[in-house]
C-alpha cells in the first residue's frame, strides 16, 4: 500500500532504497571518488505512489565505470543479483549456494567457477553493533565503509544520479553541494 516510501516528495523510491548499496560498494571496491553519474528512473508497476520503482545509475570513476540497478518489481529469478565485478582477468560474483552467500571467481572460456575463500571478520567484531562497540572501547578506526566522509561520497553518487534522472543530462558528482573544504 501507499506509504511515505512510495511518494517522491518525501524521498521515497527504489533509486535511494537499492542504489545506495551499489554506491557504497562501488566506491569501496574501486578505491577512488566518483566523477559523474547518469541516472534513469521510472514508476512501472507501483500505482499507489509516484516514486520510482525501477532505477539505474551509471557511475563514472576516473579509471572505472559502475552500473547500479534498483527494482521493486521483479521476482527472484535465479540470476545472481550481485554485486558483480567485471575485471580484466575474471569476474567476481556474489551468489547464493546451499543457503549461504558465496563469492565466485569466473574466468570464462570453459573454465569452471571457483569459490573464493573469504577471511573471517575479527573475533568480537562480527556484527555492525560489535564493530561500533569495539571502536568506542578501543578508539580504533571504524571500517572505511562506516566512516562519515566515505558515506558522503556514496551519497554524492546518489545525489548526482537523482539529479541526472530529472535533468536528463550527465551530472558531476563533485559539485558545489558536495565539495567539502
Coordinates of C-alpha atoms in Angstrom, one line a residue:
X1 CA 0.0 0.0 0.0
X2 CA 0.9 3.7 -0.1
X3 CA 3.5 4.8 2.4
X4 CA 5.9 7.7 2.5
X5 CA 8.5 5.4 0.8
X6 CA 6.3 5.3 -2.3
X7 CA 6.0 9.1 -2.5
X8 CA 8.6 11.0 -4.5
X9 CA 8.2 14.3 -2.5
X10 CA 9.0 12.5 0.8
X11 CA 12.2 11.0 -0.6
X12 CA 10.9 7.6 -1.5
X13 CA 11.9 5.4 -4.4
X14 CA 13.9 2.4 -5.5
X15 CA 16.9 4.5 -6.5
X16 CA 17.6 5.6 -2.9
X17 CA 16.4 2.3 -1.5
X18 CA 18.7 0.0 -3.5
X19 CA 21.3 2.0 -5.4
X20 CA 22.7 3.1 -2.1
X21 CA 24.3 -0.3 -1.7
X22 CA 25.9 -0.2 -5.1
X23 CA 27.1 3.4 -4.5
X24 CA 28.9 2.3 -1.3
X25 CA 30.3 -0.9 -2.6
X26 CA 31.5 0.5 -6.0
X27 CA 33.2 3.4 -4.2
X28 CA 34.9 1.0 -1.8
X29 CA 35.9 -1.6 -4.5
X30 CA 37.1 0.9 -7.0
X31 CA 39.0 2.9 -4.3
X32 CA 38.5 6.4 -5.7
X33 CA 35.8 9.0 -5.7
X34 CA 33.2 9.1 -8.5
X35 CA 33.4 11.8 -11.1
X36 CA 29.9 11.8 -12.7
X37 CA 26.7 9.9 -12.9
X38 CA 23.9 9.3 -15.4
X39 CA 20.6 8.2 -13.8
X40 CA 17.2 7.0 -15.1
X41 CA 14.2 6.1 -13.1
X42 CA 10.6 5.0 -13.7
X43 CA 7.5 4.0 -11.9
X44 CA 6.4 1.0 -13.9
X45 CA 4.2 -1.0 -11.6
X46 CA 3.7 0.8 -8.3
X47 CA 0.4 2.6 -8.9
X48 CA -0.2 3.5 -5.2
X49 CA 2.6 6.1 -5.3
X50 CA 4.6 8.3 -7.7
X51 CA 8.1 7.3 -6.6
X52 CA 10.3 5.3 -8.9
X53 CA 10.1 1.5 -8.6
X54 CA 12.9 0.9 -11.0
X55 CA 16.2 2.9 -11.4
X56 CA 19.7 2.7 -12.8
X57 CA 22.7 4.9 -12.3
X58 CA 25.8 4.6 -14.5
X59 CA 28.7 6.0 -12.5
X60 CA 31.9 7.2 -14.0
X61 CA 35.1 6.9 -11.8
X62 CA 38.5 8.2 -13.0
X63 CA 39.5 4.6 -14.0
X64 CA 36.3 2.6 -13.9
X65 CA 32.5 2.5 -14.5
X66 CA 29.9 1.1 -12.2
X67 CA 26.3 0.3 -13.0
X68 CA 23.9 0.5 -10.1
X69 CA 20.5 -1.2 -10.6
X70 CA 17.4 -1.0 -8.4
X71 CA 13.9 -2.6 -8.8
X72 CA 10.9 -3.2 -6.6
X73 CA 9.1 -5.0 -9.3
X74 CA 10.8 -8.3 -10.3
X75 CA 10.9 -11.6 -8.5
X76 CA 14.0 -13.6 -7.7
X77 CA 14.6 -15.3 -11.0
X78 CA 17.7 -17.3 -10.2
X79 CA 20.2 -14.9 -11.8
X80 CA 22.9 -13.6 -9.4
X81 CA 21.9 -10.2 -8.1
X82 CA 25.4 -9.2 -7.3
X83 CA 27.4 -7.5 -6.7
X84 CA 29.1 -8.5 -9.9
X85 CA 32.6 -7.1 -10.6
X86 CA 34.0 -7.4 -14.1
X87 CA 37.8 -7.3 -14.3
X88 CA 40.4 -7.8 -16.9
X89 CA 41.3 -11.3 -15.8
X90 CA 37.9 -12.6 -14.5
X91 CA 34.6 -11.8 -12.9
X92 CA 33.7 -11.9 -9.3
X93 CA 30.0 -12.8 -8.5
X94 CA 28.3 -12.8 -5.1
X95 CA 25.7 -15.6 -5.2
X96 CA 23.8 -17.9 -3.0
X97 CA 24.7 -21.6 -2.7
X98 CA 23.4 -24.1 -0.2
X99 CA 21.6 -21.3 1.8
X100 CA 24.7 -19.2 2.2
X101 CA 26.3 -16.3 0.3
X102 CA 29.4 -17.2 -1.7
X103 CA 32.0 -15.3 -3.7
X104 CA 32.7 -17.0 -7.1
X105 CA 35.5 -16.2 -9.5
X106 CA 34.7 -16.9 -13.1
X107 CA 37.4 -16.8 -15.7
X108 CA 35.3 -17.8 -18.8
X109 CA 36.4 -19.8 -21.8
X110 CA 35.1 -23.1 -20.5
X111 CA 36.7 -22.9 -17.0
X112 CA 34.6 -23.8 -14.0
X113 CA 33.8 -21.1 -11.5
X114 CA 35.9 -21.2 -8.3
X115 CA 34.6 -20.3 -4.8
X116 CA 36.9 -17.7 -3.3
X117 CA 37.7 -18.3 0.4
X118 CA 36.9 -15.3 2.5
X119 CA 38.7 -14.1 5.6
X120 CA 36.6 -14.2 8.7
X121 CA 35.7 -11.0 10.5
X122 CA 37.9 -10.3 13.5
X123 CA 36.7 -12.0 16.7
X124 CA 34.4 -9.8 18.7
X125 CA 33.7 -7.6 15.6
X126 CA 31.4 -10.0 13.6
X127 CA 28.4 -7.6 13.5
X128 CA 27.9 -3.9 12.9
X129 CA 27.0 -3.4 16.6
X130 CA 30.1 -5.2 17.8
X131 CA 32.3 -3.2 15.4
X132 CA 30.9 0.1 16.7
X133 CA 31.4 -1.1 20.3
X134 CA 35.0 -2.1 19.5
X135 CA 35.6 1.4 18.1
X136 CA 34.1 3.1 21.2
X137 CA 36.0 1.0 23.7
X138 CA 39.4 0.9 21.9
X139 CA 39.4 4.1 19.8
X140 CA 40.4 2.1 16.7
X141 CA 39.1 3.5 13.5
X142 CA 35.9 2.1 12.1
X143 CA 36.0 0.2 8.8
X144 CA 36.3 2.6 5.9
X145 CA 32.7 2.0 4.7
X146 CA 31.5 3.2 8.2
X147 CA 33.3 6.5 8.0
X148 CA 31.3 9.7 7.5
X149 CA 33.5 11.1 4.7
X150 CA 33.3 7.8 2.8
X151 CA 29.5 7.7 3.1
X152 CA 29.2 11.3 2.0
X153 CA 31.0 10.2 -1.2
X154 CA 28.4 7.4 -1.6
X155 CA 25.6 9.8 -1.0
X156 CA 27.1 12.2 -3.6
X157 CA 26.8 9.4 -6.2
X158 CA 23.1 9.0 -5.3
X159 CA 22.6 12.8 -5.5
X160 CA 24.2 13.0 -8.9
X161 CA 22.2 10.0 -10.2
X162 CA 18.9 11.5 -8.9
X163 CA 19.7 14.9 -10.4
X164 CA 20.6 13.3 -13.7
X165 CA 17.4 11.4 -13.8
X166 CA 15.5 14.6 -13.5
X167 CA 17.7 16.8 -15.8
X168 CA 18.2 14.2 -18.5
X169 CA 21.9 15.0 -18.5
X170 CA 25.1 13.6 -17.1
X171 CA 25.7 15.2 -13.7
X172 CA 29.0 15.8 -12.0
X173 CA 29.4 14.2 -8.6
X174 CA 31.9 16.7 -7.3
X175 CA 29.9 19.9 -7.4
X176 CA 29.3 22.9 -5.1
X177 CA 26.9 20.9 -3.0
X178 CA 29.2 18.0 -2.3
X179 CA 32.6 19.7 -2.3
X180 CA 33.9 19.9 1.2
X181 CA 36.9 22.1 2.1

